[in-house]
Amino acid sequence: MGSTLIRGGTVVNADAAVRANVLLRDGVIAALGADTDDWSADHVVDAEGMLVMPGGIDAHTHLEYPVDGFTTRTADDFHSGTVAAAHGGTTTVLDFVKKEPERSLLDTYRSRRDVAAAKSVIDFGLHAIVPPREQQPDVLDDLRRLVGEGATSWKFFMAYPGTQMVDDGELLEGFELALEHGVLPMVHAENGHMIARETQRLLADGRAAEAFHATAHGHDAEAEAVHRAVVLAESVGAPLYVVHVSSAAAADEISRARAAGARVWGETCPQYLAVAYEDYADLGEKAASYLCSPPIRERGNQEGLWRSLVTGAMSTVATDHAGFCLHQPEDLPPQKLRSPGYFPKVPNGVPGIEDRLMVLWETGVASGRFDACRFVDLVSTRPAKLFGMFGRKGAVAVGADADLLVWDPAADHVISVASSHMRTDYNLYEGMRVTGRPVRVFSRGEQLVGPDGSFDAAAGRGHFLTRGKPQLH
Amino acid sequence: MGSTLIRGGTVVNADAAVRANVLLRDGVIAALGADTDDWSADHVVDAEGMLVMPGGIDAHTHLEYPVDGFTTRTADDFHSGTVAAAHGGTTTVLDFVKKEPERSLLDTYRSRRDVAAAKSVIDFGLHAIVPPREQQPDVLDDLRRLVGEGATSWKFFMAYPGTQMVDDGELLEGFELALEHGVLPMVHAENGHMIARETQRLLADGRAAEAFHATAHGHDAEAEAVHRAVVLAESVGAPLYVVHVSSAAAADEISRARAAGARVWGETCPQYLAVAYEDYADLGEKAASYLCSPPIRERGNQEGLWRSLVTGAMSTVATDHAGFCLHQPEDLPPQKLRSPGYFPKVPNGVPGIEDRLMVLWETGVASGRFDACRFVDLVSTRPAKLFGMFGRKGAVAVGADADLLVWDPAADHVISVASSHMRTDYNLYEGMRVTGRPVRVFSRGEQLVGPDGSFDAAAGRGHFLTRGKPQLH
Amino acid sequence: MGSTLIRGGTVVNADAAVRANVLLRDGVIAALGADTDDWSADHVVDAEGMLVMPGGIDAHTHLEYPVDGFTTRTADDFHSGTVAAAHGGTTTVLDFVKKEPERSLLDTYRSRRDVAAAKSVIDFGLHAIVPPREQQPDVLDDLRRLVGEGATSWKFFMAYPGTQMVDDGELLEGFELALEHGVLPMVHAENGHMIARETQRLLADGRAAEAFHATAHGHDAEAEAVHRAVVLAESVGAPLYVVHVSSAAAADEISRARAAGARVWGETCPQYLAVAYEDYADLGEKAASYLCSPPIRERGNQEGLWRSLVTGAMSTVATDHAGFCLHQPEDLPPQKLRSPGYFPKVPNGVPGIEDRLMVLWETGVASGRFDACRFVDLVSTRPAKLFGMFGRKGAVAVGADADLLVWDPAADHVISVASSHMRTDYNLYEGMRVTGRPVRVFSRGEQLVGPDGSFDAAAGRGHFLTRGKPQLH
Amino acid sequence: MGSTLIRGGTVVNADAAVRANVLLRDGVIAALGADTDDWSADHVVDAEGMLVMPGGIDAHTHLEYPVDGFTTRTADDFHSGTVAAAHGGTTTVLDFVKKEPERSLLDTYRSRRDVAAAKSVIDFGLHAIVPPREQQPDVLDDLRRLVGEGATSWKFFMAYPGTQMVDDGELLEGFELALEHGVLPMVHAENGHMIARETQRLLADGRAAEAFHATAHGHDAEAEAVHRAVVLAESVGAPLYVVHVSSAAAADEISRARAAGARVWGETCPQYLAVAYEDYADLGEKAASYLCSPPIRERGNQEGLWRSLVTGAMSTVATDHAGFCLHQPEDLPPQKLRSPGYFPKVPNGVPGIEDRLMVLWETGVASGRFDACRFVDLVSTRPAKLFGMFGRKGAVAVGADADLLVWDPAADHVISVASSHMRTDYNLYEGMRVTGRPVRVFSRGEQLVGPDGSFDAAAGRGHFLTRGKPQLH
Ligand SMILES: [Zn+2]
Ligand SMILES: [Zn+2]
Ligand SMILES: [Zn+2]
Ligand SMILES: [Zn+2]
Ligand SMILES: [Zn+2]
Ligand SMILES: [Zn+2]
Ligand SMILES: [Zn+2]
Ligand SMILES: [Zn+2]
């Protein structure tokens, strides 16, 4: 594969930004140096004025993902999704495995891993979703085996009673098992009963239109679930990762718990930071394109969520990428408008796998809320640590995989569905002008994206990541 | 000065620990690399099994420091103090300038800087202490000038009414000026009136023995002052650094403020973490050797303080090194036992400049409370950032000063006054067995301390640091 | 029935204590006056030096109450229990109705009401316990009907999965219905899953001895349930009453919620205030006599609970009287020692219906924690308001039922099983010396207990109380 | 004086409202009774449909009160002020004594007491204001003597540096002395330095217009002072009363402190509950008529303050009545418009002594926020207890002074300067329609105000109240 010397840039890691040249060799970072005139390489990249950052890690994606009782699936598959990710500067994704009805969790995991490996252009890993016990009585045995196969993170649902929701007893049992095996438990934290009750009341009142989805999913339902998950995890001594925190009240629960010494980490998503309920409240059926769970909340909620990123109450920013098309394509099962005017049937999820870094840079760094080091921490270093990949991923460091970005902090770009690579036919951030984007993207030393927009990566070049134990500090 | 290659070690920075060889050249870190067989250097150091960390930065010392109305001074001067520091792995100290009665603050600063420069064996900087206005009506002018001379941190006293205490009006004015000039304000946070009142009551009750010093300095007096300082700083938009936090209640105030988004950082000291009131309560006059302000608190207080280090409520660990001898030497002004049995006259302060890293490693890292990265952050990286030295100090990074330690995490050492280099005739940690210590100490590429205990550094080789603006993230 | 004039005492109500003579006529309080020489009455009672207080209301008792799947029952029936209550100064009890397996909730309620009415010597009411829906699908219909029959308070269990525990969906539905009908929902707040999990772990570790019951019921399980119950109640706008709060951490949850404006009230019990885990931890099988749920907690927990009474976080003190004999009597089903050495099978509950006022007076008022007005509020006024009886019960006020006590605050009495009237063969407070006890007890103008210990009340004289809506302020 | 029987009303006390007839004899309440056909009296008042409540106690007034360095004074004297109070249903006022420049505090107190006694138509008491020590070095001796003369409450200023502000040392000394003598310390809680700094900045920016007064007095300055006062009081074990709490953030400090067990009580005023910054922000010079300290705050602040009344964080509602005319009358020293356009010179204070009960009833009770019992507690019972008058004042109870109101809860009245009796030429609540007002006002058994608006009370009939120790529960 040869070697590449990236010269003249500022290397940005989570704790420091320093001027240094970076030598890539055999897919890894071989050396960093100040005065490197005596170094030679097959390729030399001029990064003067640029930042050199570790590639983005999106710890929460749903590619070709079955939803609504396996009646439909998300629009991007592992090829289109990872191509889009790479264009946006993300070089690793972590997706989920949901047990299929006729398969064990372990079998579903292996099958999905092979499907993804054949299509993916960047490295990827898989979280296991723990189903309610009644769906697979021996699932704990599968979970134990999955640790050795790289699934060192398990997700539990506190919402969706009757399908994916597990009760507090199952959470406790799962958390204990995770603790025993060095696994990081993750929770979708919304109180499913509260949502069900509120949904029922809304429907009884004839409030079924798309935007009422947000009403059904209250801030209190999210905050309560976070509080309870923390208590349960602490009671057995397990760490905890809360996915897609949307409500500032829920973020506050994490903040309080961390201040009291709890080992809990929060993830939020660009859609909760840069989009608001007010943006879709009056769109009628088209509001479907904004529906996800937890919902995109009121504008007044954003400031608290931003503060949680600044104070450290939130630790990562992922996408929860789960795109559905607004207009039904012929080759896909039912998408956003499968049942207009009836929010309970709208497939949940929004796209964003390609936009994450640009949106967060613009609204977080360019706007002065935090610096480039914190940015790198949120989108790459921390997810690498929490999900057992640090050392290989998450830092521009000697010995690490040469997954890195040459980032132009002065680029001028307008986000648009027209220029993006995701399968969905709309973009949540349509028209957002951003200053800062990746001009080169390297994965294991190979340049996937070039400054002229060139893209060079074969389907299947991505490696499945057998992840190790989380690094919880 | 030549070049040195440190080979085979694990480089520990605040965010990551990676296997890498480190090349020092011309006093700075020239390169880091994995496979460096083609690199040559004048000296090669084998660091197999060792950690390579940035040199310690002690942001709070009092060398040859006048106290009690300039009637006496601390035992170590800038030579003995920095020699001891270097032996303990600290390669930078930040000391204080207290305006002398017959000199302006600016003149005192310059004079003290020159004195220190002639004696110091490691690099050093100076914080300016802001006196009550009545002691120098035009002190704000001096403060403005001091920024250009490298004093980008100013300390204010909320204790010691009548001598150093400033009122809330002076704090506000000082904080505003600091904000305007990119200076980090520091506070000694204890409510001086509360302490004076309690002292008066104790003396009236005949409770003048040494250990009552701790009773006079209540947790509430410290917590109140922290709360107030934060409110005042926030009201003018200034950042704030709280020195020597000793009470878990005070740490909680910082924790709450940070969670709410305040820009406040806390410093604690090894004596508050590893020593307790119970250790000296019954020592009679000898309790004088433990007296400092705020006081060393009850054992039950330690856990909360440890938690604050783990959660991030505390950001740095410094020593507040202000040693006085227990037995009066002939060549020093009155030391600890100047007025036995009467706590208000005991010179305040304890030694520790040499012990800091070993004690914190043992009680923090070896005991499993946090990892080596967090250790580096607390003792080096964060102080470098907060006090305007990052880039040069605080990281093993390309381009930075080659101030670094080869740290043996498996060393076996017993702390003792007999083997230490501080001027004081006792050691707070006497007999503590530690596993982990620096075996080589480099300052700007020069090896000061070698594995055989050799020491090679001329008085005056230390440079005065003209510090820049704090880096507050 | 004639009239009685109680002369010379100090009338104590929740807000004030004033010197006044009290005229009882036709079972109610006819007048209060200062100088009443012109008033005449059939009987005159000299209360000089005495307090005249409203009769105690015990809002939480379990008389002849079926437990453990209807396999056994508590020792006192409605006769012995109410006789004991009266001797202790309690003139009203509120007991519970648990749906019987073969009967609807409504039928059980009516049947139990009739049984109690035939035996009770004081007035009484009944709370309805809401069973899991699966035990009676149409239970909501019964609940609606019960309002008209005086059951304006419904209890829900968050513990005991598989028997009485309802899930969050059932809580929400029940709270809504309660709100609609002006009913006060009550919760037994412990997270049943957490207790089950911990119990399982203890048993797996061979820790089945009686005292491990307290380990199985963690503070966190109680505090979590309180937090969740408050969130659920607030989400539908319903008020909430938390029975038998035992953990200071749980009390803190109520304190926080109330400070934020939540309409939530807490009840605690004498056994949590005046007895501690340390009292039974080493008693072996006899620890069974202390077992109740939530458990009697560590001594260190008491101070926080007392503070909650003083600050108002707790609103009432009831007994949760559910006595079982330690030595098996022939005429009762299995009591405390049914399965020695195996805590999960020990019938839960402790006696106290007779001791409540004396114990709380001694430890609360005589010890200086609060005054007699607060005492009256906790044991009589507040329960009368919350459970829809104020106006008739809970105050020495013109027009109210003449349920009142002549209380001697200087009495000297030692609590003992020998001199008490409860069926149980031990007393939790055995040997406690108290200064303060009722010397006369009136119920609707009739003197039940006289100063010489005389007792005069026929079984069945007690009236069933068809309670009205709660008065929530 | 004869006797009066008030028949058919509902007697409202802090804990209960009951139907009862009330017999007044010799200036006190002689009896309460249900069926009182056999009672006779000189006068019989029909109160059918009416409430009978204890007379209002306004614990915070400033009548003929010197301000701004004794350069001017408030508009109402003790005659006009108490006449207005009586019309509004207030039968007791507590005013303040500020040491005059040429007189000791004790002499000023006696002089002011005599002046007031000659003019007042209702009973009154006086709080002593503790001046900075430098104004009277032996003031502690005066304070001790004042206890015996009925000044069992002392006020300290944390604002107004240079005139009334005392430092933390003086607060501590004063609180200790208060504790020793059973006196309740009161604080005006605003950080004077913060206000001075902000004022200076505003003036430097040319922001001197009236409404900037509110900007100068930040929420943080008030909350900080409350927090500090609580810490100081707790450190010496003293209770604390915080006058005129205006900021919800300050109320929250009290709420937290009380929940933690602190003995602190808060007072707020109708102007903070029912008027808002938005009401005067754009009035130009006329905004002067709204200026008081702390300032009337933003509308968004009101809800938190209301909540503090409902939750009990606030304990009393007083007026801080300190009226100044908007148009300068000839017979008064300079009033509101003494220096138009320059907020620092506007005399601080607003009128309200006559409006308090009607405004609080309308916005608190009629609007459904709390009930009549809580109303009585806030405006009468609690101030009576806290300021050592309970037993005589604050309840409709046998033996108490017959200060009471016949209150028509269905009255229809519009508040207006035209129909009010205060000296000021504007009314803060102009045009507010209220349902509820006193139709008869009795003071020690004498009817001062009759249903036809008649008023009968001679100047000087009011008694000076030698108050006893506060009743703190
Ligand atoms: Zn989810
Ligand atoms: Zn998801
Ligand atoms: Zn200090
Ligand atoms: Zn110091
Ligand atoms: Zn229960
Ligand atoms: Zn019970
Ligand atoms: Zn004031
Ligand atoms: Zn005032």
GROMACS .gro file of C-alpha atoms in nm, chain D residues 262-370:
model
  109
 1681ALA     CA    1  -3.214   2.523   5.805
 1682ARG     CA    2  -3.433   2.745   6.023
 1683VAL     CA    3  -3.494   3.015   5.766
 1684TRP     CA    4  -3.814   3.192   5.667
 1685GLY     CA    5  -3.884   3.406   5.366
 1686GLU     CA    6  -4.112   3.702   5.318
 1687THR     CA    7  -4.233   3.826   4.984
 1688CYS     CA    8  -4.458   4.116   4.884
 1689PRO     CA    9  -4.760   4.166   4.659
 1690GLN     CA   10  -4.564   4.390   4.422
 1691TYR     CA   11  -4.334   4.100   4.334
 1692LEU     CA   12  -4.625   3.866   4.275
 1693ALA     CA   13  -4.870   4.085   4.088
 1694VAL     CA   14  -4.659   4.349   3.914
 1695ALA     CA   15  -4.376   4.301   3.666
 1696TYR     CA   16  -4.079   4.481   3.515
 1697GLU     CA   17  -4.260   4.486   3.185
 1698ASP     CA   18  -4.521   4.711   3.349
 1699TYR     CA   19  -4.277   4.998   3.393
 1700ALA     CA   20  -3.984   4.930   3.161
 1701ASP     CA   21  -4.115   5.174   2.904
 1702LEU     CA   22  -4.264   5.441   3.126
 1703GLY     CA   23  -3.963   5.673   3.127
 1704GLU     CA   24  -3.947   5.891   3.436
 1705LYS     CA   25  -4.274   5.755   3.564
 1706ALA     CA   26  -4.103   5.423   3.611
 1707ALA     CA   27  -3.983   5.588   3.932
 1708SER     CA   28  -4.318   5.501   4.084
 1709TYR     CA   29  -4.227   5.130   4.053
 1710LEU     CA   30  -3.874   5.153   4.191
 1711CYS     CA   31  -3.795   4.961   4.504
 1712SER     CA   32  -3.516   4.733   4.621
 1713PRO     CA   33  -3.498   4.454   4.538
 1714PRO     CA   34  -3.669   4.556   4.215
 1715ILE     CA   35  -3.996   4.440   4.071
 1716ARG     CA   36  -3.878   4.169   3.833
 1717GLU     CA   37  -3.962   4.022   3.496
 1718ARG     CA   38  -4.299   3.856   3.450
 1719GLY     CA   39  -4.127   3.523   3.398
 1720ASN     CA   40  -4.002   3.542   3.754
 1721GLN     CA   41  -4.348   3.543   3.908
 1722GLU     CA   42  -4.430   3.179   3.863
 1723GLY     CA   43  -4.134   3.064   4.068
 1724LEU     CA   44  -4.228   3.306   4.342
 1725TRP     CA   45  -4.585   3.184   4.347
 1726ARG     CA   46  -4.460   2.831   4.367
 1727SER     CA   47  -4.253   2.925   4.669
 1728LEU     CA   48  -4.569   3.042   4.843
 1729VAL     CA   49  -4.750   2.723   4.758
 1730THR     CA   50  -4.466   2.492   4.860
 1731GLY     CA   51  -4.399   2.679   5.181
 1732ALA     CA   52  -4.054   2.806   5.085
 1733MET     CA   53  -4.196   3.151   5.155
 1734SER     CA   54  -4.367   3.197   5.489
 1735THR     CA   55  -4.515   3.546   5.494
 1736VAL     CA   56  -4.644   3.820   5.269
 1737ALA     CA   57  -4.577   4.176   5.386
 1738THR     CA   58  -4.576   4.502   5.194
 1739ASP     CA   59  -4.244   4.677   5.253
 1740HIS     CA   60  -4.478   4.975   5.228
 1741ALA     CA   61  -4.263   5.280   5.162
 1742GLY     CA   62  -4.471   5.515   4.956
 1743PHE     CA   63  -4.351   5.831   4.783
 1744CYS     CA   64  -4.565   6.059   4.575
 1745LEU     CA   65  -4.507   6.087   4.206
 1746HIS     CA   66  -4.606   6.452   4.195
 1747GLN     CA   67  -4.427   6.654   4.458
 1748PRO     CA   68  -4.667   6.780   4.731
 1749GLU     CA   69  -4.578   7.103   4.907
 1750ASP     CA   70  -4.576   6.959   5.255
 1751LEU     CA   71  -4.339   6.673   5.193
 1752PRO     CA   72  -3.964   6.655   5.133
 1753PRO     CA   73  -3.846   6.541   4.786
 1754GLN     CA   74  -4.040   6.247   4.650
 1755LYS     CA   75  -4.010   6.012   4.351
 1756LEU     CA   76  -3.914   6.268   4.089
 1757ARG     CA   77  -3.637   6.441   4.277
 1758SER     CA   78  -3.385   6.364   4.001
 1759PRO     CA   79  -3.558   6.248   3.684
 1760GLY     CA   80  -3.360   6.025   3.452
 1761TYR     CA   81  -3.109   5.921   3.712
 1762PHE     CA   82  -3.208   5.600   3.886
 1763PRO     CA   83  -2.954   5.604   4.168
 1764LYS     CA   84  -3.128   5.903   4.323
 1765VAL     CA   85  -3.487   5.782   4.305
 1766PRO     CA   86  -3.619   5.720   4.658
 1767ASN     CA   87  -3.675   5.347   4.680
 1768GLY     CA   88  -4.009   5.205   4.782
 1769VAL     CA   89  -4.367   5.148   4.677
 1770PRO     CA   90  -4.699   5.184   4.860
 1771GLY     CA   91  -4.931   4.891   4.938
 1772ILE     CA   92  -5.024   4.883   5.307
 1773GLU     CA   93  -5.394   4.909   5.222
 1774ASP     CA   94  -5.392   4.675   4.922
 1775ARG     CA   95  -5.207   4.372   5.055
 1776LEU     CA   96  -5.494   4.149   5.161
 1777MET     CA   97  -5.718   4.225   4.866
 1778VAL     CA   98  -5.440   4.175   4.613
 1779LEU     CA   99  -5.317   3.852   4.766
 1780TRP     CA  100  -5.669   3.715   4.804
 1781GLU     CA  101  -5.747   3.790   4.442
 1782THR     CA  102  -5.426   3.658   4.291
 1783GLY     CA  103  -5.371   3.379   4.542
 1784VAL     CA  104  -5.705   3.252   4.666
 1785ALA     CA  105  -5.960   3.361   4.407
 1786SER     CA  106  -5.725   3.242   4.132
 1787GLY     CA  107  -5.706   2.899   4.294
 1788ARG     CA  108  -5.339   2.892   4.391
 1789PHE     CA  109  -5.408   2.827   4.760
   0.00000   0.00000   0.00000
